[in-house]
Amino acid sequence: MRYRDQNRRAWDRLAADNSQFTRVATDDECAQPLLTLDSRGWLPGSVRGLDVLCLASGGGWQSILYASAGANVTVVDLSPGMLKLDEREASRRHLSVRTLEASMDDLSQLADESFDIVHQPVSTCYVPHIANTYREVARVLRDNGLYISQHKQPTSLQISHRDHQDRYVIGVEYYHSDPLPVVTDTAYREAGASEYLHRWEQLVGELCRAGFVLEDLVEPSRADPKARPGHFRHRGRFTAPYVRLKARRRRASPSISGTRAIWTPDS
Ligand SMILES: C[S@@+](CC[C@H](N)C(=O)[O-])C[C@H]1O[C@@H](n2cnc3c(N)ncnc32)[C@H](O)[C@@H]1O
């Protein structure tokens, strides 16, 4: 699996270089862990004693905050370098965090229906088929389990460069399914990583087809009216880079179900 090898190497390098994604949880954040993780109130009032999977969230932030809030935490990540940060921070804070090296689209080391919450920061861009990740998350979540995930938006990933009038150019086709090409404007890309664009019907449609009900959707803003061209917050004024989804695993079949039409990619 070439994408896994390439992304493991890329993320081990980012971890070694102390990238922005290796910012670990601070004392202040650990004092208010749920507020830090979730300012929108999507999480229950307490996660104490709940089984939480921090998926593709190595780096010592999400896992440490959930553990500080009293959850039983498992963190899965492809990069040993990122997982080392979770282990280091957990040990420093005398917290218990289980780390597991695995790819988000193959969680076979985890049992069916073993988690109450799955929390996944931006990372599905590193796998070619988002449906495989959704299927695995659906399998390991208990009925009514909560799945909070953040993703890169397709339009943002289509941007290739800025033109001479500081306009952002969509240089990648919407239906591009191979690894994304190298682009000039790398504001929302990670160096050396193999990334994939997931269309809206994949981001949201595949989620529903995997057995989730979407409860909320927000677009975290990265726009700053004062940001100058070239800055990621300038680009954030023109297109939202991320989408955050709140979804609920529903195992019981509803009383009225089924679709009359057969869906095809062109319909
Ligand atoms: C943006 S970081 C998220 C964690 C970081 N704590 C944060 O909040 O920014 C994305 C993570 O996805 C991981 N990753 C990339 N491909 C993966 C895969 N196929 N399976 C699991 N994790 C993967 C990377 O190693 C990295 O730790």
Coordinates of C-alpha atoms and ligand atoms in Angstrom, one line a residue:
M1 CA 0.0 0.0 0.0
R2 CA 2.1 2.9 -1.3
Y3 CA -0.1 5.7 0.2
R4 CA 0.5 4.2 3.7
D5 CA 4.2 4.0 3.3
Q6 CA 4.5 7.4 1.9
N7 CA 2.3 9.0 4.5
R8 CA 4.0 7.2 7.4
R9 CA 7.3 8.6 6.2
A10 CA 5.9 12.1 5.7
W11 CA 4.3 12.2 9.2
D12 CA 7.3 10.7 10.9
R13 CA 9.2 13.6 9.3
L14 CA 6.7 16.2 10.4
A15 CA 6.8 14.8 14.0
A16 CA 10.6 15.0 14.0
D17 CA 10.5 18.5 12.6
N18 CA 8.1 19.7 15.4
S19 CA 5.4 20.7 12.9
Q20 CA 2.3 22.7 14.0
F21 CA 0.5 19.3 14.2
T22 CA 2.8 18.2 17.0
R23 CA 1.5 20.9 19.4
V24 CA 0.7 18.9 22.6
A25 CA -2.1 19.7 25.1
T26 CA -1.1 22.5 27.5
D27 CA -1.9 22.6 31.3
D28 CA -4.5 25.2 30.7
E29 CA -6.2 23.0 28.0
C30 CA -6.0 20.0 30.2
A31 CA -7.8 22.0 33.0
Q32 CA -10.9 22.3 30.6
P33 CA -10.4 19.4 28.3
L34 CA -14.0 19.1 26.9
L35 CA -14.3 22.8 26.2
T36 CA -10.9 22.7 24.4
L37 CA -11.9 19.7 22.3
D38 CA -15.4 20.8 21.5
S39 CA -16.5 24.5 21.8
R40 CA -19.8 23.6 20.1
G41 CA -21.1 21.3 22.7
W42 CA -21.3 18.2 20.5
L43 CA -19.8 16.0 23.2
P44 CA -21.8 14.7 26.2
G45 CA -21.5 16.7 29.5
S46 CA -19.0 14.1 30.7
V47 CA -16.9 11.4 29.0
R48 CA -15.7 9.9 32.2
G49 CA -15.5 6.1 31.8
L50 CA -16.5 6.2 28.1
D51 CA -14.4 4.3 25.6
V52 CA -13.0 6.9 23.1
L53 CA -11.0 6.2 19.9
C54 CA -8.8 9.1 18.8
L55 CA -8.5 8.1 15.2
A56 CA -5.5 9.3 13.2
S57 CA -4.8 11.7 16.0
G58 CA -1.3 11.1 17.1
G59 CA 0.7 14.1 18.3
G60 CA -0.3 14.3 22.0
W61 CA -3.3 16.6 21.8
Q62 CA -6.7 14.9 21.4
S63 CA -5.7 11.7 23.3
I64 CA -4.3 13.7 26.3
L65 CA -7.4 15.9 26.5
Y66 CA -9.8 12.9 26.5
A67 CA -7.7 11.1 29.1
S68 CA -7.6 14.3 31.2
A69 CA -11.4 14.2 31.1
G70 CA -11.5 10.7 32.4
A71 CA -12.2 8.7 29.2
N72 CA -10.6 5.3 28.4
V73 CA -8.5 6.4 25.4
T74 CA -7.1 4.4 22.5
V75 CA -5.2 6.4 19.9
V76 CA -4.7 5.0 16.4
D77 CA -2.2 6.5 14.0
L78 CA -0.1 5.4 11.1
S79 CA 3.0 7.2 12.3
P80 CA 5.1 5.8 15.1
G81 CA 6.7 9.3 15.5
M82 CA 3.3 10.9 16.1
L83 CA 2.3 8.1 18.6
K84 CA 5.5 8.6 20.5
L85 CA 4.3 12.1 21.4
D86 CA 1.1 10.6 22.9
E87 CA 3.1 8.1 24.9
R88 CA 5.5 10.8 26.1
E89 CA 2.8 13.2 27.2
A90 CA 0.6 10.5 28.8
S91 CA 3.6 9.3 30.8
R92 CA 4.6 12.8 31.8
R93 CA 1.0 13.5 33.0
H94 CA 0.5 10.1 34.6
L95 CA -2.4 9.4 32.3
S96 CA -3.3 6.1 30.7
V97 CA -3.5 6.1 26.9
R98 CA -3.4 3.0 24.7
T99 CA -1.5 3.6 21.4
L100 CA -1.9 1.5 18.3
E101 CA -0.1 1.7 15.0
A102 CA -2.7 1.1 12.2
S103 CA -4.2 2.7 9.2
M104 CA -7.7 4.2 9.6
D105 CA -9.1 2.1 6.8
D106 CA -8.1 -1.2 8.5
L107 CA -8.9 -1.3 12.2
S108 CA -8.9 -5.1 12.3
Q109 CA -7.0 -4.9 15.6
L110 CA -10.0 -3.4 17.3
A111 CA -13.2 -5.3 18.2
D112 CA -16.7 -4.7 16.9
E113 CA -18.8 -2.2 18.9
S114 CA -16.0 -1.4 21.4
F115 CA -16.2 2.5 21.4
D116 CA -18.7 5.1 22.5
I117 CA -17.0 8.0 20.7
V118 CA -14.7 8.2 17.7
H119 CA -12.9 11.5 17.2
Q120 CA -11.0 12.0 14.0
P121 CA -9.1 15.2 13.2
V122 CA -8.3 16.1 9.5
S123 CA -6.8 12.9 8.0
T124 CA -9.2 11.2 5.6
C125 CA -7.3 13.1 2.8
Y126 CA -4.5 10.5 3.3
V127 CA -6.5 7.5 2.2
P128 CA -7.9 7.0 -1.4
H129 CA -11.3 5.5 -0.4
I130 CA -13.1 7.3 2.5
A131 CA -15.8 4.6 2.5
N132 CA -13.3 2.0 3.9
T133 CA -12.6 4.3 6.9
Y134 CA -16.3 5.0 7.5
R135 CA -17.1 1.3 7.3
E136 CA -14.4 0.6 10.0
V137 CA -15.6 3.4 12.2
A138 CA -19.2 2.1 11.9
R139 CA -18.0 -1.3 12.9
V140 CA -16.1 -0.3 16.0
L141 CA -18.8 2.1 17.3
R142 CA -21.6 1.0 19.6
D143 CA -25.2 1.8 18.8
N144 CA -25.8 5.5 19.3
G145 CA -22.1 6.1 19.3
L146 CA -20.8 9.6 18.3
Y147 CA -18.4 10.1 15.4
I148 CA -16.8 13.6 15.2
S149 CA -14.6 14.1 12.2
Q150 CA -13.0 16.9 10.3
H151 CA -12.0 16.8 6.7
K152 CA -10.5 18.9 4.0
Q153 CA -13.1 20.4 1.6
P154 CA -12.8 19.4 -2.0
T155 CA -12.8 22.9 -3.5
S156 CA -9.9 23.9 -1.3
L157 CA -8.0 20.8 -2.5
Q158 CA -8.7 21.8 -6.1
I159 CA -6.7 25.0 -5.8
S160 CA -3.3 24.8 -7.5
H161 CA -1.9 28.3 -7.3
R162 CA -2.6 32.1 -7.0
D163 CA -2.6 34.1 -10.2
H164 CA -1.0 37.6 -10.8
Q165 CA -4.2 39.2 -9.5
D166 CA -4.1 37.2 -6.3
R167 CA -7.0 35.0 -7.3
Y168 CA -7.0 31.4 -6.3
V169 CA -7.0 29.1 -9.3
I170 CA -8.9 25.8 -9.4
G171 CA -6.4 23.7 -11.3
V172 CA -7.4 20.2 -10.2
E173 CA -10.5 18.6 -11.6
Y174 CA -13.3 17.8 -9.2
Y175 CA -13.3 14.1 -10.2
H176 CA -9.6 13.7 -9.7
S177 CA -9.2 10.3 -8.0
D178 CA -5.4 9.6 -8.1
P179 CA -3.1 11.1 -5.5
L180 CA -3.2 14.9 -5.8
P181 CA -0.6 16.5 -8.0
V182 CA 2.1 18.7 -6.5
V183 CA 0.8 22.3 -6.5
T184 CA 2.4 25.7 -6.0
D185 CA -0.1 26.9 -3.3
T186 CA 0.6 24.5 -0.4
A187 CA -1.2 26.4 2.3
Y188 CA -3.4 23.4 3.1
R189 CA -1.2 20.6 2.0
E190 CA 1.5 18.7 4.0
A191 CA 4.9 18.3 2.5
G192 CA 5.7 14.8 1.2
A193 CA 2.3 13.4 1.9
S194 CA 0.1 11.5 -0.6
E195 CA -3.3 13.2 -0.5
Y196 CA -6.7 12.5 -2.1
L197 CA -9.7 14.7 -2.9
H198 CA -13.0 13.3 -1.6
R199 CA -16.1 14.7 -3.2
W200 CA -19.2 15.8 -1.2
E201 CA -21.1 12.7 -2.1
Q202 CA -18.2 10.7 -0.7
L203 CA -17.7 12.9 2.5
V204 CA -21.4 12.9 3.4
G205 CA -23.1 10.3 1.2
E206 CA -20.7 7.5 2.1
L207 CA -21.1 8.4 5.8
C208 CA -24.9 7.9 5.6
R209 CA -24.5 4.7 3.6
A210 CA -22.1 3.4 6.3
G211 CA -24.9 3.6 8.9
F212 CA -24.6 7.1 10.3
V213 CA -27.1 9.8 10.8
L214 CA -25.6 13.3 10.3
E215 CA -26.6 15.6 13.2
D216 CA -24.6 18.7 12.5
L217 CA -22.1 20.2 10.0
V218 CA -19.8 23.3 10.5
E219 CA -17.1 24.9 8.4
P220 CA -14.4 26.1 10.8
S221 CA -13.3 29.5 9.5
R222 CA -9.7 30.3 8.6
A223 CA -10.6 33.7 7.1
D224 CA -9.0 36.9 8.3
P225 CA -10.0 40.1 6.5
K226 CA -6.6 41.6 7.3
A227 CA -4.6 38.6 6.0
R228 CA -2.3 39.4 3.1
P229 CA -2.1 37.4 -0.2
G230 CA 0.1 34.3 0.4
H231 CA -1.1 33.8 3.9
F232 CA -3.3 30.7 4.6
R233 CA -5.9 33.0 6.2
H234 CA -6.1 35.1 3.0
R235 CA -6.9 31.9 1.0
G236 CA -9.4 31.1 3.8
R237 CA -11.4 34.2 2.8
F238 CA -12.2 32.7 -0.6
T239 CA -12.8 29.0 0.2
A240 CA -13.4 27.2 3.5
P241 CA -10.6 24.7 3.9
Y242 CA -12.4 22.3 6.4
V243 CA -15.7 20.8 7.3
R244 CA -16.5 19.2 10.6
L245 CA -19.2 16.6 10.9
K246 CA -21.2 15.3 13.9
A247 CA -22.7 11.9 13.1
R248 CA -24.5 9.2 15.1
R249 CA -24.2 5.5 14.6
R250 CA -27.6 4.0 14.2
R251 CA -27.7 0.2 14.2
A252 CA -31.5 -0.4 14.7
S253 CA -33.4 -0.3 11.4
P254 CA -36.0 2.5 11.2
S255 CA -39.7 1.5 10.9
I256 CA -39.9 2.9 7.4
S257 CA -36.8 2.2 5.3
G258 CA -35.6 1.5 1.8
T259 CA -35.1 3.4 -1.3
R260 CA -37.2 3.0 -4.4
A261 CA -34.7 4.0 -7.0
I262 CA -31.3 2.4 -7.5
W263 CA -28.5 5.0 -7.2
T264 CA -25.9 5.1 -9.9
P265 CA -22.9 7.4 -10.1
D266 CA -24.5 9.4 -12.9
S267 CA -28.0 9.8 -11.5
Ligands
LIG1 C1 -3.5 16.6 11.2 S1 -2.7 15.2 12.0 C2 -3.9 15.0 13.3 C3 -3.3 15.0 14.7 C4 -2.8 16.2 15.4 N1 -2.9 15.9 16.8 C5 -3.6 17.5 15.2 O1 -4.5 17.8 16.0 O2 -3.3 18.3 14.3 C6 -3.1 13.9 10.9 C7 -2.6 12.5 11.5 O3 -3.1 11.5 10.5 C8 -2.2 10.5 10.6 N2 -2.4 9.6 9.4 C9 -2.1 9.8 8.1 N3 -2.5 8.7 7.4 C10 -3.0 7.8 8.2 C11 -3.7 6.6 8.1 N4 -3.8 6.0 6.9 N5 -4.2 6.0 9.1 C12 -4.1 6.5 10.4 N6 -3.5 7.7 10.6 C13 -3.0 8.4 9.5 C14 -0.8 11.2 10.6 O4 0.2 10.3 11.0 C15 -1.1 12.3 11.5 O5 -0.8 12.0 12.9

